[in-house]
Amino acid sequence: MSNNLTIVLEDHHKLTEMCGVNDENLKTLENLTGTRVYSRGNEIHIDSEAVPVQNFFKDIIKKIQTCQEDGRHIDPVLIKSIADSMKNDKEGDKELFEKKSIIIPGGTRVYPRSSRQAAYIQAIEDNEIVFGIGPAGTGKTYLAVAAALREVLGKSKKKLIITRPVVEAGESLGFLPGDLTQKLNPYLKPIYDSMDSFLNYETITRMEENRIIEIAPLAYMRGRSLTNSFIILDEAQNTTPAQMKMFLTRIGEGSQAVITGDITQIDLPHKTKSGLIHASEILKSIDGLNFTFFDTRDVVRKKIVKQIIQAYERTDKKQK
């Protein structure tokens, strides 16, 4: 008689969600356990009699069910993040990953997709200034926008200010058509993509017209005192140390800032030091300021994106 494990799920809808489109979630569970996983009727089966494998499988199914109860979307990225948390994280980190979220007034709820993302959300809640540093696809900007909208729509902050350095790549900003906002919009498309995930176009436009959302090139921050605002500095790897200092000293009473960047994608002229790298070297000991460092393990886009980033990292190490 087989001692393979069978788990019975009474809710067929939740079973379908747990299996995923074309059973993609079950395939992920197979990769994680190293054995066949399949559904039959209202049951999930695992073809393994090994007790450690069965215990791991039962634990991960329980955590997936908890995520379902919280309304989280179940997909391969989340399942891998749960497994990584179970294997690698301390108990406090696991709890933070399972319980932490950003609730945006109006009903949208944003969950972390990794323990590092959960720590990043907590850091934004606990600190006046937070640096999110890491490769593309780790949710640095996405979560910063979600946190900013929570504060602004919840009336904790009066406005959201979005800025970034404009590092030109063969085309001068001055020769682009339109007013300042129209000129800068292409540079801020990633942030607008994030906002589109949470708000409809009409709401975003209305907030811009009422100056609740303000966008400006980093150079336009000079001389200002930014009070009672949530400020996002994106693409901060392309600031110089002088620009970073200028930005940080603009943050006024009642404001908080999130600075995001990827130090592997610096577009500054050769031999110009990145203000983001410089800040990470000299500001770590300041109270109320946090650095969250992401790596390829935190990439929450498609698996192929993570593999591409890892391939570039390996090449960069060989060339150094």
CSV table of N, CA, C and O in Angstrom, one decimal, residues 107 179 228 275:
chain,number,residue,atom,x,y,z
A,107,GLY,N,-9.8,50.4,-1.8
A,107,GLY,CA,-10.0,48.9,-1.8
A,107,GLY,C,-8.8,48.1,-2.3
A,107,GLY,O,-8.7,46.9,-2.1
A,179,ASP,N,4.9,70.7,-23.2
A,179,ASP,CA,5.4,71.4,-22.0
A,179,ASP,C,6.2,70.5,-21.1
A,179,ASP,O,6.6,69.4,-21.5
A,228,ASN,N,5.4,68.1,3.9
A,228,ASN,CA,4.2,67.3,4.0
A,228,ASN,C,3.9,66.6,2.7
A,228,ASN,O,2.8,66.5,2.2
A,275,GLY,N,25.7,59.1,-7.4
A,275,GLY,CA,25.3,59.6,-6.1
A,275,GLY,C,24.6,58.6,-5.2
A,275,GLY,O,24.6,58.6,-4.0
